[in-house]
Amino acid sequence: MSKPISLTRYLVEQQRVDGHIPSHLRLLLEVVARACKSISQAVNKGDLGGVLGSASTENVQGEMQKKLDIIANEVLIEANEWGGHLAAMASEEMEGIYVVPNRYPQGEYLLLFDPLDGSSNIDVNVSIGTIFSVLKKPEGLPGQSQGVSEQDFLQAGAQQVAAGYCVFGPQTTLVLTVGDGVAMFTLDREQGSFILTRENVQIPPDTQEFAINMSNMRHWDEPVQRYVNECLAGKEGPRGKDFNMRWVASMVADVHRILTRGGIFMYPWDKREPNKPGKLRLMYEANPMGMVVEQAGGAITNGQQRILDIQPTKLHERVSVILGSKNEVERVTSYHAKL
Ligand code: AHM
Ligand code: MG
């Protein structure tokens, strides 16, 4: 049997191949993985660690924070602030950006994260995860100050240099792309390291499985209603085949299933809050998942355009999301075009 390949070795090899990733990006990804290990430990302890339940505070989105949302946010900040690889961080749980303090060296990367996605599942022992996105800080014009601002973060998802997530489920699995396909690493708890378990992950282009919160059906727009109704009609309907449905209510778990066996995931705009483009956040949920999904041969749109082409206008911008098996995503997107 061939020797297991650790995440460290995988990243070192990525660095060697044509200088595929610079050393600071390698360091950054190792630190993010280490933070994910700590978060995984906290998640695993659950009630024994006193980490479940609400923190009685609200985040910038007006959502109640769970204790683990705050713990995971702190773990990521503390792990990443001193290594010299980052200029600043941004998170679902912080209103503004977190600039690396002056006492540490400033790096050239920007890190965005949703520290614990699927918060509603924390207390009920269902899979949750950490999502992360890495951008390069834009180079300032000669004579400009060297500081970092929120504006530096407002780059389209296509500019990401790395992205991924870590799902805390029956196994803890880190999924990563540096723009050269998607690799999965399973946490070996005895060794304390992530081990490469799948490479060149590919999402099948066709599927018979969709994921959407059906309780919102009456609020959706016509194209999404049409698509789901056609799936529900099964063999006798226009699609001529039966569809299965799954909804974990943790994007990380739903996306992980899609990477494993295909499928389509939708969190579309709906009429409950017509002024919001959607529920999910563009910069630290849709964009990183979009990079992973596209690198695995899938697609992601907001119904109108490729999500990775959207120019963000604010850090906590929301977006309608349709992602997964390419042919299904294209079908739903084409229904929007016919409006
Ligand atoms: P969160 O970041 O506050 O946890 O919200 C995002 C989550 C996604 O993981 C998931 O797909 C969705 O919200 C579930 O929403 P709903 O509870 O409406 O089904
Ligand atoms: Mg989230």
Tab-separated table of C-alpha atoms and ligand atoms in Angstrom:
chain	number	residue	atom	x	y	z
A	1	MET	CA	0.000	0.000	0.000
A	2	SER	CA	1.324	3.451	-0.839
A	3	LYS	CA	2.242	5.747	2.023
A	4	PRO	CA	-0.426	8.208	3.185
A	5	ILE	CA	0.129	11.762	1.930
A	6	SER	CA	-0.366	14.440	4.556
A	7	LEU	CA	-1.772	17.879	3.778
A	8	THR	CA	1.682	19.323	4.538
A	9	ARG	CA	3.320	17.093	1.944
A	10	TYR	CA	0.576	17.785	-0.586
A	11	LEU	CA	1.081	21.535	-0.168
A	12	VAL	CA	4.876	21.284	-0.322
A	13	GLU	CA	4.504	19.384	-3.589
A	14	GLN	CA	2.051	21.988	-4.907
A	15	GLN	CA	4.688	24.599	-4.093
A	16	ARG	CA	7.386	22.676	-5.983
A	17	VAL	CA	5.351	21.988	-9.133
A	18	ASP	CA	6.072	25.044	-11.290
A	19	GLY	CA	6.026	27.099	-8.083
A	20	HIS	CA	2.277	26.418	-8.216
A	21	ILE	CA	1.645	28.041	-4.845
A	22	PRO	CA	3.998	30.508	-3.186
A	23	SER	CA	5.421	29.590	0.230
A	24	HIS	CA	3.280	32.165	2.064
A	25	LEU	CA	0.102	30.718	0.578
A	26	ARG	CA	1.227	27.250	1.638
A	27	LEU	CA	1.796	28.522	5.162
A	28	LEU	CA	-1.595	30.251	5.177
A	29	LEU	CA	-3.414	27.058	4.131
A	30	GLU	CA	-1.585	25.004	6.743
A	31	VAL	CA	-2.589	27.493	9.420
A	32	VAL	CA	-6.229	27.453	8.287
A	33	ALA	CA	-6.148	23.636	8.432
A	34	ARG	CA	-4.676	23.751	11.942
A	35	ALA	CA	-7.443	26.113	13.026
A	36	CYS	CA	-10.006	23.721	11.524
A	37	LYS	CA	-8.527	20.948	13.661
A	38	SER	CA	-9.066	23.049	16.804
A	39	ILE	CA	-12.617	23.910	15.744
A	40	SER	CA	-13.265	20.224	15.080
A	41	GLN	CA	-12.122	19.421	18.620
A	42	ALA	CA	-14.440	22.021	20.113
A	43	VAL	CA	-17.343	20.787	17.967
A	44	ASN	CA	-16.659	17.198	19.038
A	45	LYS	CA	-16.741	18.041	22.729
A	46	GLY	CA	-20.242	19.490	22.453
A	47	ASP	CA	-21.967	19.653	25.822
A	48	LEU	CA	-18.900	18.201	27.551
A	49	GLY	CA	-16.973	21.349	26.598
A	50	GLY	CA	-19.854	23.696	27.438
A	51	VAL	CA	-19.743	25.011	23.869
A	52	LEU	CA	-23.356	24.460	22.801
A	53	GLY	CA	-26.164	26.984	22.952
A	54	SER	CA	-26.581	30.602	22.143
A	55	ALA	CA	-24.150	33.365	23.057
A	56	SER	CA	-26.933	35.956	23.537
A	57	THR	CA	-25.310	38.290	20.994
A	58	GLU	CA	-26.198	39.212	17.418
A	59	ASN	CA	-23.855	39.349	14.443
A	60	VAL	CA	-23.844	42.044	11.777
A	61	GLN	CA	-26.548	40.151	9.857
A	62	GLY	CA	-28.890	40.469	12.844
A	63	GLU	CA	-28.672	36.715	13.525
A	64	MET	CA	-28.268	35.295	17.043
A	65	GLN	CA	-24.741	34.009	17.490
A	66	LYS	CA	-24.074	30.571	18.919
A	67	LYS	CA	-21.185	30.063	21.321
A	68	LEU	CA	-19.428	27.955	18.696
A	69	ASP	CA	-19.784	30.714	16.059
A	70	ILE	CA	-17.750	32.975	18.329
A	71	ILE	CA	-15.244	30.308	19.390
A	72	ALA	CA	-14.577	29.304	15.770
A	73	ASN	CA	-14.131	32.957	14.771
A	74	GLU	CA	-11.588	33.511	17.550
A	75	VAL	CA	-9.684	30.333	16.724
A	76	LEU	CA	-9.298	31.422	13.080
A	77	ILE	CA	-8.192	34.949	13.997
A	78	GLU	CA	-5.699	33.851	16.643
A	79	ALA	CA	-4.191	31.154	14.431
A	80	ASN	CA	-3.766	33.464	11.451
A	81	GLU	CA	-2.800	36.868	12.795
A	82	TRP	CA	0.862	36.331	13.708
A	83	GLY	CA	2.327	34.246	10.862
A	84	GLY	CA	3.208	37.145	8.544
A	85	HIS	CA	1.196	35.737	5.628
A	86	LEU	CA	-1.910	37.914	5.974
A	87	ALA	CA	-2.744	41.603	5.721
A	88	ALA	CA	-6.316	41.296	7.036
A	89	MET	CA	-9.270	38.982	7.598
A	90	ALA	CA	-13.045	39.248	7.250
A	91	SER	CA	-15.728	37.030	8.690
A	92	GLU	CA	-19.461	36.477	8.812
A	93	GLU	CA	-19.213	37.160	12.532
A	94	MET	CA	-17.434	40.557	12.347
A	95	GLU	CA	-18.891	43.763	10.970
A	96	GLY	CA	-15.660	45.245	9.644
A	97	ILE	CA	-12.367	43.789	8.502
A	98	TYR	CA	-9.750	42.622	11.026
A	99	VAL	CA	-6.403	44.169	10.140
A	100	VAL	CA	-3.345	42.224	11.333
A	101	PRO	CA	-2.048	44.172	14.345
A	102	ASN	CA	1.087	46.287	13.899
A	103	ARG	CA	3.128	44.089	16.209
A	104	TYR	CA	3.072	41.343	13.573
A	105	PRO	CA	4.494	41.426	10.053
A	106	GLN	CA	1.981	42.208	7.299
A	107	GLY	CA	1.554	39.662	4.527
A	108	GLU	CA	0.130	39.921	1.021
A	109	TYR	CA	-3.020	37.796	1.415
A	110	LEU	CA	-6.572	38.439	2.575
A	111	LEU	CA	-8.567	35.685	4.263
A	112	LEU	CA	-12.365	35.547	4.448
A	113	PHE	CA	-14.365	32.952	6.325
A	114	ASP	CA	-17.665	31.766	7.611
A	115	PRO	CA	-16.229	30.300	10.818
A	116	LEU	CA	-19.118	27.928	11.458
A	117	ASP	CA	-21.624	27.483	8.690
A	118	GLY	CA	-24.939	25.775	9.374
A	119	SER	CA	-25.296	27.319	12.832
A	120	SER	CA	-28.848	26.010	13.209
A	121	ASN	CA	-27.391	22.481	13.236
A	122	ILE	CA	-24.801	22.998	15.985
A	123	ASP	CA	-26.957	22.024	18.930
A	124	VAL	CA	-28.652	19.091	17.198
A	125	ASN	CA	-25.446	17.207	16.357
A	126	VAL	CA	-25.773	17.500	12.573
A	127	SER	CA	-22.852	18.305	10.222
A	128	ILE	CA	-21.553	21.877	10.195
A	129	GLY	CA	-18.401	23.404	8.745
A	130	THR	CA	-15.909	26.209	8.185
A	131	ILE	CA	-15.756	27.898	4.756
A	132	PHE	CA	-12.730	29.970	3.656
A	133	SER	CA	-11.640	32.091	0.723
A	134	VAL	CA	-8.193	33.534	-0.014
A	135	LEU	CA	-7.552	36.662	-2.070
A	136	LYS	CA	-4.399	38.587	-2.812
A	137	LYS	CA	-4.246	42.112	-1.505
A	138	PRO	CA	-4.249	44.405	-4.530
A	139	GLU	CA	-0.949	46.170	-5.072
A	140	GLY	CA	-1.208	49.865	-4.261
A	141	LEU	CA	-0.197	52.471	-6.795
A	142	PRO	CA	3.233	54.026	-6.239
A	143	GLY	CA	2.953	56.717	-3.592
A	144	GLN	CA	-0.218	55.223	-2.092
A	145	SER	CA	-0.312	54.237	1.569
A	146	GLN	CA	0.439	50.578	2.336
A	147	GLY	CA	-2.637	50.128	4.561
A	148	VAL	CA	-5.447	47.703	3.927
A	149	SER	CA	-9.130	48.585	3.637
A	150	GLU	CA	-12.471	46.896	3.054
A	151	GLN	CA	-12.196	48.029	-0.563
A	152	ASP	CA	-9.223	45.659	-1.024
A	153	PHE	CA	-11.536	42.727	-0.263
A	154	LEU	CA	-14.132	43.669	-2.869
A	155	GLN	CA	-12.790	41.434	-5.620
A	156	ALA	CA	-14.785	39.074	-7.814
A	157	GLY	CA	-14.670	35.391	-6.821
A	158	ALA	CA	-12.674	34.623	-9.970
A	159	GLN	CA	-9.742	36.381	-8.270
A	160	GLN	CA	-9.573	33.848	-5.422
A	161	VAL	CA	-6.184	32.117	-5.200
A	162	ALA	CA	-7.458	29.336	-2.949
A	163	ALA	CA	-10.719	28.302	-1.337
A	164	GLY	CA	-12.262	25.435	0.528
A	165	TYR	CA	-14.168	24.207	3.504
A	166	CYS	CA	-13.874	21.800	6.373
A	167	VAL	CA	-16.943	19.721	7.191
A	168	PHE	CA	-17.381	18.464	10.755
A	169	GLY	CA	-19.522	15.386	10.314
A	170	PRO	CA	-19.049	11.687	11.005
A	171	GLN	CA	-15.570	12.437	9.653
A	172	THR	CA	-13.778	15.777	9.625
A	173	THR	CA	-12.891	16.428	5.987
A	174	LEU	CA	-10.979	19.360	4.556
A	175	VAL	CA	-11.715	20.159	0.920
A	176	LEU	CA	-9.288	22.421	-0.863
A	177	THR	CA	-8.573	23.998	-4.221
A	178	VAL	CA	-5.629	26.156	-5.205
A	179	GLY	CA	-6.949	26.431	-8.756
A	180	ASP	CA	-5.678	23.044	-9.867
A	181	GLY	CA	-8.605	20.714	-9.167
A	182	VAL	CA	-10.105	19.718	-5.849
A	183	ALA	CA	-8.535	17.497	-3.197
A	184	MET	CA	-10.060	16.050	-0.013
A	185	PHE	CA	-8.212	15.350	3.228
A	186	THR	CA	-9.645	13.327	6.098
A	187	LEU	CA	-8.550	14.139	9.642
A	188	ASP	CA	-6.701	11.233	11.210
A	189	ARG	CA	-7.373	11.957	14.879
A	190	GLU	CA	-4.707	9.566	16.169
A	191	GLN	CA	-1.997	11.179	14.039
A	192	GLY	CA	-3.475	14.650	14.377
A	193	SER	CA	-3.046	15.299	10.663
A	194	PHE	CA	-5.126	15.660	7.538
A	195	ILE	CA	-4.477	12.821	5.067
A	196	LEU	CA	-5.163	13.044	1.332
A	197	THR	CA	-8.118	10.753	0.640
A	198	ARG	CA	-9.411	11.923	-2.771
A	199	GLU	CA	-7.844	13.852	-5.623
A	200	ASN	CA	-9.223	15.353	-8.844
A	201	VAL	CA	-12.749	15.288	-7.448
A	202	GLN	CA	-15.333	15.572	-10.246
A	203	ILE	CA	-19.028	16.402	-9.943
A	204	PRO	CA	-21.071	14.318	-12.407
A	205	PRO	CA	-22.718	16.692	-14.948
A	206	ASP	CA	-26.157	15.068	-14.547
A	207	THR	CA	-28.080	14.241	-11.417
A	208	GLN	CA	-31.430	13.092	-10.050
A	209	GLU	CA	-31.056	14.761	-6.660
A	210	PHE	CA	-31.911	18.326	-5.668
A	211	ALA	CA	-31.419	20.279	-2.423
A	212	ILE	CA	-33.607	23.233	-1.509
A	213	ASN	CA	-35.594	24.326	1.543
A	214	MET	CA	-39.035	23.264	0.254
A	215	SER	CA	-40.856	25.127	3.023
A	216	ASN	CA	-40.105	28.332	1.103
A	217	MET	CA	-41.668	27.080	-2.146
A	218	ARG	CA	-44.579	29.521	-2.138
A	219	HIS	CA	-42.107	32.423	-1.923
A	220	TRP	CA	-39.890	31.453	-4.883
A	221	ASP	CA	-39.781	33.068	-8.254
A	222	GLU	CA	-41.355	31.325	-11.256
A	223	PRO	CA	-38.164	29.738	-12.757
A	224	VAL	CA	-37.294	27.961	-9.493
A	225	GLN	CA	-40.931	26.878	-9.006
A	226	ARG	CA	-40.932	25.475	-12.523
A	227	TYR	CA	-37.671	23.555	-12.071
A	228	VAL	CA	-38.680	21.995	-8.757
A	229	ASN	CA	-42.200	21.184	-9.983
A	230	GLU	CA	-40.675	19.374	-12.956
A	231	CYS	CA	-38.444	17.361	-10.610
A	232	LEU	CA	-41.413	16.516	-8.389
A	233	ALA	CA	-43.446	15.334	-11.392
A	234	GLY	CA	-40.921	12.495	-11.747
A	235	LYS	CA	-41.096	9.856	-14.497
A	236	GLU	CA	-44.490	11.034	-15.719
A	237	GLY	CA	-43.374	14.678	-15.933
A	238	PRO	CA	-41.345	16.571	-18.552
A	239	ARG	CA	-38.017	15.293	-17.157
A	240	GLY	CA	-39.048	11.664	-17.575
A	241	LYS	CA	-37.235	10.524	-14.431
A	242	ASP	CA	-37.734	10.479	-10.678
A	243	PHE	CA	-35.780	12.871	-8.466
A	244	ASN	CA	-34.644	12.473	-4.880
A	245	MET	CA	-34.459	15.384	-2.406
A	246	ARG	CA	-31.994	16.184	0.403
A	247	TRP	CA	-31.681	19.311	2.587
A	248	VAL	CA	-29.202	19.290	5.458
A	249	ALA	CA	-29.509	23.057	6.112
A	250	SER	CA	-25.705	23.209	6.301
A	251	MET	CA	-24.340	24.402	2.989
A	252	VAL	CA	-21.043	22.637	3.679
A	253	ALA	CA	-22.778	19.264	4.093
A	254	ASP	CA	-25.009	19.776	1.053
A	255	VAL	CA	-22.042	20.837	-1.107
A	256	HIS	CA	-19.980	17.948	0.220
A	257	ARG	CA	-22.671	15.488	-0.856
A	258	ILE	CA	-22.746	17.104	-4.300
A	259	LEU	CA	-18.950	16.774	-4.628
A	260	THR	CA	-19.268	13.137	-3.636
A	261	ARG	CA	-22.204	11.975	-5.775
A	262	GLY	CA	-23.547	14.941	-7.740
A	263	GLY	CA	-26.690	16.992	-7.250
A	264	ILE	CA	-27.974	20.536	-7.387
A	265	PHE	CA	-28.218	22.964	-4.441
A	266	MET	CA	-30.351	26.091	-4.508
A	267	TYR	CA	-30.870	28.914	-2.069
A	268	PRO	CA	-32.675	31.313	-4.397
A	269	TRP	CA	-33.943	34.840	-3.924
A	270	ASP	CA	-37.461	34.713	-2.514
A	271	LYS	CA	-40.335	37.029	-1.728
A	272	ARG	CA	-39.939	36.895	2.055
A	273	GLU	CA	-37.326	39.649	1.926
A	274	PRO	CA	-37.618	40.980	-1.637
A	275	ASN	CA	-34.944	43.631	-1.131
A	276	LYS	CA	-32.258	41.071	-0.287
A	277	PRO	CA	-30.715	39.251	-3.258
A	278	GLY	CA	-30.745	35.980	-1.270
A	279	LYS	CA	-29.867	34.474	2.100
A	280	LEU	CA	-26.315	33.292	1.539
A	281	ARG	CA	-23.341	35.616	1.562
A	282	LEU	CA	-21.336	36.188	-1.608
A	283	MET	CA	-17.815	36.670	-0.344
A	284	TYR	CA	-17.347	33.948	2.263
A	285	GLU	CA	-20.019	31.395	1.309
A	286	ALA	CA	-20.913	31.473	-2.401
A	287	ASN	CA	-17.514	32.488	-3.813
A	288	PRO	CA	-15.370	29.857	-2.046
A	289	MET	CA	-17.962	27.148	-2.679
A	290	GLY	CA	-18.143	28.400	-6.276
A	291	MET	CA	-14.400	28.018	-6.799
A	292	VAL	CA	-14.491	24.483	-5.355
A	293	VAL	CA	-17.526	23.490	-7.432
A	294	GLU	CA	-16.130	24.912	-10.695
A	295	GLN	CA	-12.754	23.285	-10.069
A	296	ALA	CA	-14.634	19.984	-9.753
A	297	GLY	CA	-16.345	20.500	-13.116
A	298	GLY	CA	-19.634	21.835	-11.698
A	299	ALA	CA	-21.269	25.232	-12.146
A	300	ILE	CA	-22.590	28.056	-9.969
A	301	THR	CA	-24.854	30.954	-10.931
A	302	ASN	CA	-27.285	33.360	-9.322
A	303	GLY	CA	-29.819	32.562	-12.061
A	304	GLN	CA	-28.521	35.394	-14.230
A	305	GLN	CA	-24.758	35.077	-14.282
A	306	ARG	CA	-21.756	33.095	-13.069
A	307	ILE	CA	-21.344	33.962	-9.404
A	308	LEU	CA	-17.540	34.198	-9.629
A	309	ASP	CA	-17.952	37.112	-12.093
A	310	ILE	CA	-20.005	39.262	-9.709
A	311	GLN	CA	-18.199	42.416	-8.604
A	312	PRO	CA	-18.966	42.716	-4.867
A	313	THR	CA	-20.008	46.111	-3.548
A	314	LYS	CA	-19.888	45.277	0.155
A	315	LEU	CA	-18.323	42.719	2.471
A	316	HIS	CA	-21.536	41.106	3.675
A	317	GLU	CA	-23.334	41.182	0.313
A	318	ARG	CA	-25.915	38.444	-0.215
A	319	VAL	CA	-26.573	36.436	-3.331
A	320	SER	CA	-28.991	33.919	-4.793
A	321	VAL	CA	-27.200	30.580	-5.262
A	322	ILE	CA	-27.693	27.711	-7.729
A	323	LEU	CA	-24.765	25.271	-7.761
A	324	GLY	CA	-23.754	21.725	-8.537
A	325	SER	CA	-24.058	19.355	-11.502
A	326	LYS	CA	-23.401	21.446	-14.593
A	327	ASN	CA	-26.317	20.431	-16.799
A	328	GLU	CA	-28.896	20.993	-14.050
A	329	VAL	CA	-27.452	24.386	-13.069
A	330	GLU	CA	-27.536	25.408	-16.736
A	331	ARG	CA	-31.163	24.273	-16.969
A	332	VAL	CA	-32.316	26.356	-13.973
A	333	THR	CA	-30.299	29.325	-15.256
A	334	SER	CA	-31.900	29.017	-18.694
A	335	TYR	CA	-35.376	29.082	-17.098
A	336	HIS	CA	-34.448	32.479	-15.627
A	337	ALA	CA	-33.418	33.749	-19.065
A	338	LYS	CA	-36.890	32.913	-20.430
A	339	LEU	CA	-38.630	35.172	-17.921
B	1	AHM	P1	-25.433	30.468	8.588
B	1	AHM	O1	-24.168	30.920	7.945
B	1	AHM	O2	-26.018	31.515	9.488
B	1	AHM	O3	-25.306	29.139	9.260
B	1	AHM	O4	-26.546	30.328	7.411
B	1	AHM	C1	-26.234	29.644	6.250
B	1	AHM	C2	-26.988	28.350	6.201
B	1	AHM	C3	-26.497	27.428	5.118
B	1	AHM	O5	-25.484	26.602	5.603
B	1	AHM	C4	-27.721	26.636	4.758
B	1	AHM	O6	-27.703	26.199	3.425
B	1	AHM	C5	-28.838	27.608	5.008
B	1	AHM	O7	-28.331	28.601	5.894
B	1	AHM	C6	-30.024	26.953	5.637
B	1	AHM	O8	-31.048	27.846	5.702
B	1	AHM	P2	-32.526	27.454	6.195
B	1	AHM	O9	-32.422	27.354	7.693
B	1	AHM	O10	-33.369	28.597	5.697
B	1	AHM	O11	-32.897	26.147	5.577
B	2	MG	MG	-22.916	30.452	6.767
